[in-house]
Short mmCIF file of C-alpha atoms and ligand atoms in Angstrom, two decimals:
data_model
loop_
_atom_site.label_atom_id
_atom_site.label_comp_id
_atom_site.label_asym_id
_atom_site.label_seq_id
_atom_site.Cartn_x
_atom_site.Cartn_y
_atom_site.Cartn_z
CA MET A 19 -27.01 -18.86 -1.25
CA THR A 20 -24.56 -16.59 -3.26
CA THR A 21 -20.90 -16.88 -2.22
CA LEU A 22 -17.72 -14.97 -2.73
CA PHE A 23 -16.63 -17.63 -5.28
CA ASP A 24 -19.77 -17.50 -7.47
CA PRO A 25 -19.68 -15.95 -10.95
CA ILE A 26 -21.35 -12.52 -11.61
CA ALA A 27 -21.97 -10.54 -14.65
CA PHE A 28 -22.26 -6.78 -14.59
CA GLY A 29 -22.25 -4.44 -17.64
CA ALA A 30 -19.86 -5.86 -20.18
CA ILE A 31 -17.90 -7.80 -17.59
CA ALA A 32 -18.33 -11.48 -16.61
CA ALA A 33 -16.34 -12.33 -13.67
CA PRO A 34 -15.84 -15.88 -12.39
CA ASN A 35 -15.77 -14.84 -8.83
CA ARG A 36 -16.49 -11.72 -6.63
CA ILE A 37 -12.97 -10.91 -5.43
CA VAL A 38 -11.69 -7.69 -6.88
CA MET A 39 -8.22 -6.33 -6.84
CA ALA A 40 -8.46 -2.69 -5.60
CA PRO A 41 -6.70 0.05 -7.42
CA LEU A 42 -3.09 0.29 -6.00
CA THR A 43 -0.52 3.05 -6.96
CA ARG A 44 2.87 1.40 -7.08
CA ASN A 45 4.96 4.07 -8.79
CA ARG A 46 6.78 1.72 -11.15
CA SER A 47 6.02 3.33 -14.51
CA PRO A 48 8.91 5.68 -15.27
CA GLY A 49 7.98 8.36 -17.72
CA ALA A 50 4.35 7.33 -17.12
CA VAL A 51 4.87 4.20 -19.26
CA PRO A 52 4.01 0.81 -17.77
CA THR A 53 6.99 -1.62 -18.06
CA GLU A 54 7.01 -5.41 -18.59
CA LEU A 55 7.24 -5.82 -14.84
CA VAL A 56 3.90 -4.05 -14.49
CA ALA A 57 2.48 -6.56 -16.99
CA GLU A 58 3.92 -9.42 -15.00
CA TYR A 59 2.49 -8.04 -11.73
CA TYR A 60 -1.00 -7.81 -13.10
CA THR A 61 -0.91 -11.14 -14.96
CA GLN A 62 0.18 -12.92 -11.65
CA ARG A 63 -3.18 -11.63 -10.24
CA ALA A 64 -5.39 -12.55 -13.23
CA SER A 65 -7.44 -15.01 -11.18
CA ALA A 66 -9.31 -12.14 -9.54
CA GLY A 67 -12.95 -11.65 -10.65
CA LEU A 68 -11.71 -8.20 -11.72
CA LEU A 69 -8.52 -6.32 -11.68
CA ILE A 70 -8.67 -2.55 -11.27
CA SER A 71 -5.44 -0.88 -12.26
CA GLU A 72 -3.56 1.67 -10.21
CA GLY A 73 -4.73 5.23 -10.72
CA THR A 74 -3.73 6.15 -14.17
CA ALA A 75 -3.53 9.90 -15.23
CA ILE A 76 -5.91 11.09 -17.91
CA THR A 77 -3.59 13.98 -18.72
CA GLN A 78 -0.26 15.21 -17.56
CA GLN A 79 -2.25 17.80 -15.66
CA GLY A 80 -3.90 14.92 -13.83
CA GLN A 81 -0.56 13.56 -12.71
CA GLY A 82 0.20 13.96 -8.93
CA TYR A 83 3.07 11.62 -8.17
CA ALA A 84 6.29 10.33 -9.59
CA ASP A 85 6.30 7.33 -11.95
CA VAL A 86 2.42 6.91 -12.12
CA PRO A 87 1.25 5.60 -15.57
CA GLY A 88 -0.77 7.67 -18.03
CA LEU A 89 -3.32 7.24 -20.78
CA TYR A 90 -2.53 10.35 -22.73
CA ALA A 91 0.52 9.41 -24.93
CA PRO A 92 0.65 6.71 -27.59
CA GLU A 93 3.58 4.96 -25.94
CA GLN A 94 1.59 4.77 -22.59
CA LEU A 95 -1.37 3.23 -24.48
CA ALA A 96 0.74 0.78 -26.32
CA ALA A 97 2.47 -0.26 -23.15
CA TRP A 98 -1.00 -0.78 -21.46
CA ARG A 99 -2.03 -2.89 -24.52
CA ARG A 100 0.83 -5.33 -23.69
CA VAL A 101 -0.46 -5.52 -20.06
CA THR A 102 -4.13 -5.99 -21.03
CA ASP A 103 -3.17 -8.62 -23.67
CA LYS A 104 -1.11 -10.59 -21.07
CA VAL A 105 -4.00 -10.38 -18.54
CA HIS A 106 -6.50 -11.59 -21.05
CA GLU A 107 -4.24 -14.43 -22.18
CA ALA A 108 -4.05 -15.53 -18.59
CA GLY A 109 -7.92 -15.53 -18.47
CA GLY A 110 -8.38 -12.21 -16.52
CA ARG A 111 -10.36 -9.11 -16.85
CA ILE A 112 -8.97 -5.54 -16.12
CA VAL A 113 -10.33 -2.06 -15.95
CA THR A 114 -8.23 1.05 -15.48
CA GLN A 115 -8.77 3.69 -12.90
CA LEU A 116 -9.11 7.10 -14.55
CA TRP A 117 -7.26 9.64 -12.33
CA HIS A 118 -7.11 13.47 -12.24
CA VAL A 119 -5.48 14.40 -8.95
CA GLY A 120 -6.63 18.15 -9.07
CA ARG A 121 -4.76 19.95 -6.32
CA ILE A 122 -2.89 16.95 -5.07
CA SER A 123 0.08 17.57 -7.23
CA HIS A 124 3.31 19.51 -7.52
CA GLU A 125 4.47 22.12 -10.00
CA THR A 126 7.31 19.95 -11.17
CA LEU A 127 4.97 17.33 -12.35
CA GLN A 128 2.75 19.78 -14.27
CA PRO A 129 3.04 20.77 -17.97
CA GLY A 130 5.32 23.82 -18.15
CA GLY A 131 5.73 23.78 -14.41
CA ALA A 132 2.24 25.29 -13.91
CA ARG A 133 0.19 25.41 -10.84
CA PRO A 134 -2.07 22.33 -10.45
CA VAL A 135 -5.74 22.92 -11.00
CA ALA A 136 -8.66 22.58 -8.56
CA PRO A 137 -12.19 23.73 -7.93
CA SER A 138 -10.87 26.52 -5.81
CA ALA A 139 -7.48 27.96 -5.10
CA VAL A 140 -7.19 26.23 -1.75
CA THR A 141 -4.02 24.43 -0.97
CA ALA A 142 -4.42 20.97 0.48
CA LYS A 143 -2.82 20.05 3.73
CA SER A 144 -1.29 17.02 2.07
CA LYS A 145 1.90 15.60 0.56
CA THR A 146 2.82 14.24 -2.87
CA PHE A 147 5.75 11.87 -3.71
CA LEU A 148 8.47 13.13 -6.06
CA VAL A 149 11.63 11.52 -7.48
CA ASN A 150 14.71 13.86 -7.53
CA PRO A 151 17.03 13.96 -10.59
CA ASP A 152 19.49 11.81 -8.67
CA GLY A 153 16.89 9.01 -8.33
CA THR A 154 16.15 9.39 -4.63
CA GLY A 155 12.48 9.91 -3.74
CA GLY A 156 10.86 11.94 -1.09
CA PHE A 157 7.49 13.45 -0.02
CA ALA A 158 6.85 17.08 -0.81
CA ASP A 159 4.03 19.52 0.17
CA THR A 160 1.41 19.89 -2.55
CA SER A 161 1.72 23.09 -4.62
CA GLU A 162 -0.86 25.90 -4.29
CA PRO A 163 -3.47 25.25 -6.97
CA ARG A 164 -5.33 27.71 -9.22
CA ALA A 165 -9.08 27.60 -9.58
CA LEU A 166 -10.40 26.28 -12.82
CA ASP A 167 -12.33 28.79 -14.91
CA LEU A 168 -15.89 27.79 -15.71
CA GLY A 169 -14.76 27.87 -19.46
CA GLU A 170 -12.07 25.24 -18.74
CA ILE A 171 -14.40 22.68 -17.37
CA PRO A 172 -15.60 21.33 -20.81
CA GLY A 173 -11.92 20.66 -21.76
CA ILE A 174 -11.42 18.64 -18.60
CA LEU A 175 -14.63 16.62 -19.37
CA GLU A 176 -13.24 16.13 -22.89
CA ASP A 177 -9.94 14.75 -21.41
CA TYR A 178 -11.95 12.17 -19.40
CA ARG A 179 -13.96 11.17 -22.51
CA ARG A 180 -10.79 10.83 -24.59
CA ALA A 181 -8.93 8.89 -22.02
CA ALA A 182 -11.84 6.46 -21.44
CA LYS A 183 -12.18 5.84 -25.24
CA ALA A 184 -8.51 5.35 -25.59
CA ALA A 185 -8.33 2.95 -22.58
CA VAL A 186 -10.89 0.64 -24.06
CA GLU A 187 -10.17 1.00 -27.78
CA GLU A 188 -6.35 1.37 -27.88
CA ALA A 189 -5.16 0.04 -24.49
CA GLY A 190 -7.55 -2.92 -24.46
CA PHE A 191 -9.09 -2.45 -21.07
CA ASP A 192 -12.41 -4.22 -20.41
CA GLY A 193 -13.61 -0.86 -18.94
CA VAL A 194 -12.78 2.02 -16.72
CA GLU A 195 -13.27 3.14 -13.10
CA ILE A 196 -13.71 6.75 -12.48
CA HIS A 197 -11.58 7.79 -9.42
CA ALA A 198 -13.94 10.04 -7.45
CA ALA A 199 -12.56 9.04 -4.11
CA ASN A 200 -9.68 9.93 -1.75
CA GLY A 201 -9.58 13.65 -2.08
CA TYR A 202 -8.67 13.90 -5.78
CA LEU A 203 -10.32 16.20 -8.37
CA VAL A 204 -13.88 14.71 -8.41
CA ASP A 205 -13.99 14.52 -4.66
CA GLN A 206 -12.52 18.09 -4.39
CA PHE A 207 -15.72 19.35 -6.26
CA LEU A 208 -17.84 17.29 -3.90
CA ARG A 209 -16.50 18.70 -0.65
CA SER A 210 -17.31 21.98 0.94
CA ASN A 211 -13.71 22.50 2.22
CA SER A 212 -12.07 22.31 -1.14
CA ASN A 213 -14.93 23.73 -3.32
CA LEU A 214 -15.63 27.30 -2.60
CA ARG A 215 -17.06 28.12 -6.01
CA THR A 216 -20.05 30.36 -6.50
CA ASP A 217 -21.05 29.24 -9.98
CA ALA A 218 -23.00 26.25 -11.07
CA TYR A 219 -20.33 23.91 -9.70
CA GLY A 220 -20.20 25.11 -6.15
CA GLY A 221 -22.33 25.80 -3.19
CA ALA A 222 -25.41 23.65 -2.92
CA ILE A 223 -25.01 19.81 -2.90
CA GLU A 224 -26.74 19.78 -6.40
CA ASN A 225 -24.03 22.09 -7.66
CA ARG A 226 -20.99 20.41 -5.97
CA ALA A 227 -22.14 16.98 -7.50
CA ARG A 228 -22.51 18.43 -11.00
CA PHE A 229 -18.94 17.88 -12.03
CA LEU A 230 -19.05 14.20 -11.01
CA PHE A 231 -22.15 13.55 -13.09
CA LYS A 232 -20.72 15.33 -16.13
CA VAL A 233 -17.60 13.16 -15.67
CA VAL A 234 -19.67 9.98 -15.56
CA ASP A 235 -21.55 11.12 -18.79
CA ALA A 236 -18.31 12.00 -20.65
CA VAL A 237 -16.62 8.80 -19.52
CA THR A 238 -19.69 6.73 -20.62
CA GLU A 239 -19.64 8.40 -24.09
CA GLY A 240 -15.86 7.44 -24.27
CA ALA A 241 -15.86 3.92 -22.91
CA GLY A 242 -19.44 2.81 -23.94
CA LYS A 243 -22.34 1.64 -21.66
CA GLY A 244 -21.62 -1.25 -19.49
CA ARG A 245 -17.88 -0.43 -19.21
CA VAL A 246 -17.92 2.29 -16.55
CA GLY A 247 -17.67 2.02 -12.88
CA ILE A 248 -16.99 4.70 -10.17
CA ARG A 249 -15.17 4.66 -6.84
CA LEU A 250 -16.40 6.83 -3.88
CA SER A 251 -15.10 7.37 -0.32
CA PRO A 252 -17.90 9.07 1.49
CA VAL A 253 -15.99 9.76 4.72
CA THR A 254 -12.22 9.37 3.84
CA PRO A 255 -10.20 12.39 5.08
CA ALA A 256 -7.25 11.54 2.82
CA ASN A 257 -5.71 14.53 0.98
CA ASP A 258 -7.55 16.93 3.23
CA ALA A 259 -11.05 16.03 2.05
CA ALA A 260 -13.66 17.11 4.56
CA ASP A 261 -17.42 17.69 4.55
CA PRO A 262 -19.48 18.44 7.71
CA ASP A 263 -22.26 16.09 6.59
CA PRO A 264 -21.57 13.61 3.87
CA GLN A 265 -24.76 11.61 4.13
CA PRO A 266 -27.12 13.83 2.04
CA LEU A 267 -24.26 14.68 -0.32
CA PHE A 268 -23.68 11.03 -1.12
CA GLU A 269 -27.37 10.02 -1.20
CA HIS A 270 -27.72 12.77 -3.84
CA VAL A 271 -24.82 11.23 -5.67
CA ALA A 272 -26.34 7.79 -5.33
CA ARG A 273 -29.70 8.89 -6.76
CA GLY A 274 -28.04 10.71 -9.82
CA LEU A 275 -25.81 7.66 -10.45
CA ALA A 276 -28.94 5.35 -10.52
CA SER A 277 -30.06 6.57 -13.83
CA ARG A 278 -26.66 6.41 -15.58
CA ASP A 279 -26.22 2.78 -16.51
CA LEU A 280 -22.91 2.07 -14.65
CA ALA A 281 -21.38 -1.39 -14.49
CA PHE A 282 -20.28 -0.99 -10.88
CA VAL A 283 -20.28 1.25 -7.85
CA HIS A 284 -17.23 0.84 -5.69
CA VAL A 285 -17.51 2.09 -2.11
CA ILE A 286 -14.71 2.66 0.45
CA GLU A 287 -16.33 2.14 3.80
CA GLY A 288 -14.53 4.29 6.58
CA SER A 289 -11.24 5.91 6.15
CA THR A 290 -9.23 4.44 3.16
CA GLY A 291 -6.57 2.07 4.74
CA GLY A 292 -7.75 3.08 8.22
CA PRO A 293 -10.64 2.69 10.60
CA ARG A 294 -13.88 1.37 9.04
CA ASP A 295 -15.96 3.26 11.57
CA TYR A 296 -14.35 6.73 10.84
CA ARG A 297 -16.93 9.52 10.57
CA GLN A 298 -16.96 13.15 9.25
CA GLY A 299 -19.26 15.48 11.09
CA GLU A 300 -21.74 14.59 13.81
CA ARG A 301 -23.16 11.29 12.69
CA ASP A 302 -21.93 7.90 11.54
CA PHE A 303 -22.24 7.35 7.85
CA ASP A 304 -25.11 4.98 6.96
CA TYR A 305 -23.72 2.83 4.11
CA ALA A 306 -26.92 0.83 3.90
CA ALA A 307 -29.00 3.86 3.45
CA PHE A 308 -26.56 5.21 0.78
CA LYS A 309 -26.89 1.81 -1.09
CA ALA A 310 -30.61 1.90 -0.61
CA ALA A 311 -30.79 5.41 -2.13
CA TYR A 312 -29.11 4.06 -5.18
CA ARG A 313 -31.32 0.92 -5.49
CA ASP A 314 -34.54 2.77 -4.71
CA ALA A 315 -33.77 5.13 -7.55
CA GLY A 316 -33.55 2.23 -9.98
CA GLY A 317 -29.72 1.66 -9.92
CA LYS A 318 -28.75 -1.86 -11.15
CA ALA A 319 -24.91 -1.65 -11.03
CA ALA A 320 -22.91 -4.27 -9.11
CA TRP A 321 -22.01 -3.01 -5.72
CA ILE A 322 -18.34 -3.35 -4.65
CA VAL A 323 -17.22 -2.73 -1.15
CA ASN A 324 -13.60 -2.11 0.21
CA ASN A 325 -11.63 -1.31 3.12
CA GLY A 326 -10.11 -3.59 5.74
CA TYR A 327 -11.95 -6.69 4.56
CA ASP A 328 -10.45 -10.08 5.35
CA GLY A 329 -11.79 -13.37 3.87
CA GLU A 330 -14.49 -13.99 6.48
CA MET A 331 -15.82 -10.42 6.33
CA ALA A 332 -15.92 -10.63 2.53
CA LYS A 333 -17.74 -13.97 2.59
CA GLN A 334 -20.11 -12.54 4.94
CA ALA A 335 -20.71 -9.37 2.95
CA VAL A 336 -21.63 -11.30 -0.20
CA GLN A 337 -23.68 -14.05 1.47
CA SER A 338 -25.79 -11.47 3.31
CA GLY A 339 -26.37 -9.51 0.18
CA ALA A 340 -24.69 -6.39 1.52
CA ALA A 341 -22.38 -6.35 -1.37
CA ASP A 342 -22.03 -8.06 -4.81
CA LEU A 343 -18.21 -8.09 -4.80
CA VAL A 344 -15.49 -7.15 -2.40
CA ALA A 345 -12.24 -5.34 -3.26
CA PHE A 346 -8.88 -6.15 -1.54
CA GLY A 347 -5.91 -3.77 -1.64
CA ARG A 348 -3.12 -4.64 0.67
CA LEU A 349 -3.97 -8.51 0.57
CA PHE A 350 -3.66 -8.42 -3.24
CA ILE A 351 -0.24 -6.73 -3.02
CA ALA A 352 1.16 -9.66 -0.91
CA ASN A 353 -0.90 -12.50 -2.35
CA PRO A 354 -1.01 -12.82 -6.22
CA ASP A 355 -3.15 -15.94 -5.74
CA LEU A 356 -5.53 -14.44 -3.26
CA VAL A 357 -8.57 -16.12 -4.75
CA GLU A 358 -7.10 -19.61 -4.28
CA ARG A 359 -5.88 -18.73 -0.87
CA LEU A 360 -9.22 -17.55 0.29
CA ARG A 361 -11.05 -20.47 -1.45
CA LYS A 362 -8.93 -23.00 0.33
CA GLY A 363 -8.46 -21.13 3.58
CA LEU A 364 -4.61 -21.08 3.01
CA ALA A 365 -2.25 -18.84 5.10
CA LEU A 366 -1.67 -15.25 3.70
CA ASN A 367 1.68 -13.41 2.96
CA GLU A 368 2.11 -10.26 4.77
CA PRO A 369 2.55 -7.04 2.74
CA ASP A 370 5.84 -5.14 3.06
CA ARG A 371 4.97 -1.46 3.36
CA ALA A 372 8.60 -0.42 2.52
CA THR A 373 8.04 -1.49 -1.08
CA PHE A 374 4.64 -0.14 -1.65
CA TYR A 375 5.55 2.85 -3.60
CA GLY A 376 8.43 2.84 -6.05
CA GLY A 377 11.27 0.36 -6.61
CA GLY A 378 11.44 -2.78 -8.78
CA ALA A 379 10.52 -6.49 -8.57
CA LYS A 380 11.18 -6.63 -4.73
CA GLY A 381 7.79 -6.42 -2.96
CA TYR A 382 6.04 -6.28 -6.39
CA THR A 383 6.29 -9.51 -8.34
CA ASP A 384 8.32 -11.63 -5.82
CA TYR A 385 5.60 -12.53 -3.35
CA PRO A 386 5.25 -16.33 -3.42
CA PHE A 387 2.29 -18.28 -4.66
CA ALA A 388 0.89 -20.91 -2.28
CA ALA A 389 2.77 -24.20 -2.84
C1 LIG B 23 0.09 1.10 -1.87
C2 LIG B 23 -1.32 1.70 -2.03
C3 LIG B 23 -1.65 2.29 -3.19
C4 LIG B 23 -3.02 2.75 -3.35
N1 LIG B 23 -3.37 3.45 -4.48
C5 LIG B 23 -4.60 3.64 -4.75
C6 LIG B 23 -5.00 4.21 -5.95
O1 LIG B 23 -4.24 4.41 -6.97
N2 LIG B 23 -6.46 4.47 -6.11
C7 LIG B 23 -7.26 4.34 -5.18
O2 LIG B 23 -8.52 4.60 -5.46
N3 LIG B 23 -6.98 3.87 -3.99
C8 LIG B 23 -5.69 3.45 -3.80
N4 LIG B 23 -5.37 2.84 -2.50
C9 LIG B 23 -6.41 2.46 -1.63
C10 LIG B 23 -6.71 1.01 -1.83
O3 LIG B 23 -7.25 0.80 -3.08
C11 LIG B 23 -7.66 0.44 -0.75
O4 LIG B 23 -8.78 1.40 -0.76
C12 LIG B 23 -7.05 0.45 0.58
O5 LIG B 23 -5.82 -0.22 0.55
C13 LIG B 23 -7.98 -0.26 1.68
O6 LIG B 23 -8.22 -1.62 1.24
P1 LIG B 23 -7.53 -2.85 1.88
O7 LIG B 23 -7.88 -2.70 3.38
O8 LIG B 23 -8.04 -4.04 1.20
O9 LIG B 23 -6.10 -2.65 1.64
C14 LIG B 23 -3.99 2.41 -2.30
C15 LIG B 23 -3.50 1.79 -1.08
C16 LIG B 23 -2.35 1.37 -1.01
C17 LIG B 23 -1.89 0.60 0.28
#
């Protein structure tokens, strides 16, 4: 019987256990450059089977929040290299989450104060987080986006390819995860409420999924086969993402991904950080059918699940074969040694929400290891 603590190899990654650190934005990279504290934070968690970095902007246009790191300037890549070197020295593996926020941004974060870009000029009913010149932070409404011209899409795909290549070759990541979840750019193309396009990228499911597949192909060209994963959130309403019937949309996505030689598919079950039984539209989302659509079409990637898992649920998911690995978010914030704690059944530290976004070492690198 396979357990949560058994090794697994997928693509170019050989993980000593099936416990994954989920991507977690922590807003501690001023000027989009990760600091030594960021390196310490990830290194503390290097016993995870796989670390997925916080969402990391592929371009300044892809930035949506203050103090989020990037992959588009030499100093950002050099700083990430210090992070990945330390993680590797500590025996860990780390991929970076490639992030373009699309419309979930603010003009003050965009190059030249421009409007954020999106599939269509539809403002999200959502907030972003900004830091004021005096250092205080606060939530602000997202700015009205402008629709991407058809002719601009190849440039965005090139941004993904370049960031993926730099992430692996310059920043030293073991691979990349495409952020296609939680209402950001790729998800905005998928959903009928944010994608009102009438060209080849809008309308029918096949068209709305086109951008996602092109991003996968561009990123695979950049990072190399076996080094690419993707994160999806079929029903999450975060950032005003909505679709009346996600099942056929995501089964189409699953079938298209099957032929694309991914290392892993990472699925958020339910509403990210909220109820696991959340639904969009009339019917419950059938995650088993979604996975079966991928496997039946020949998909071989490792299957990572996330959202609201505790140790027992995670053990069960792997033992039953429902998942190959399980990703933990909030538990990894509070427990750098989560693997050891789950293995030995030790008590867990509680995460402190007040220090999730922004700040320094407090609530970041000061959670205690088990004695
Ligand atoms: C502080 C915080 C930051 C997050 N940042 C990201 C992110 O950058 N990218 C992403 O895909 N999900 C992000 N998430 C969602 C988590 O990866 C995860 O899906 C969520 O916390 C549910 O998993 P959990 O129940 O194990 O915490 C974030 C969640 C939290 C609490």
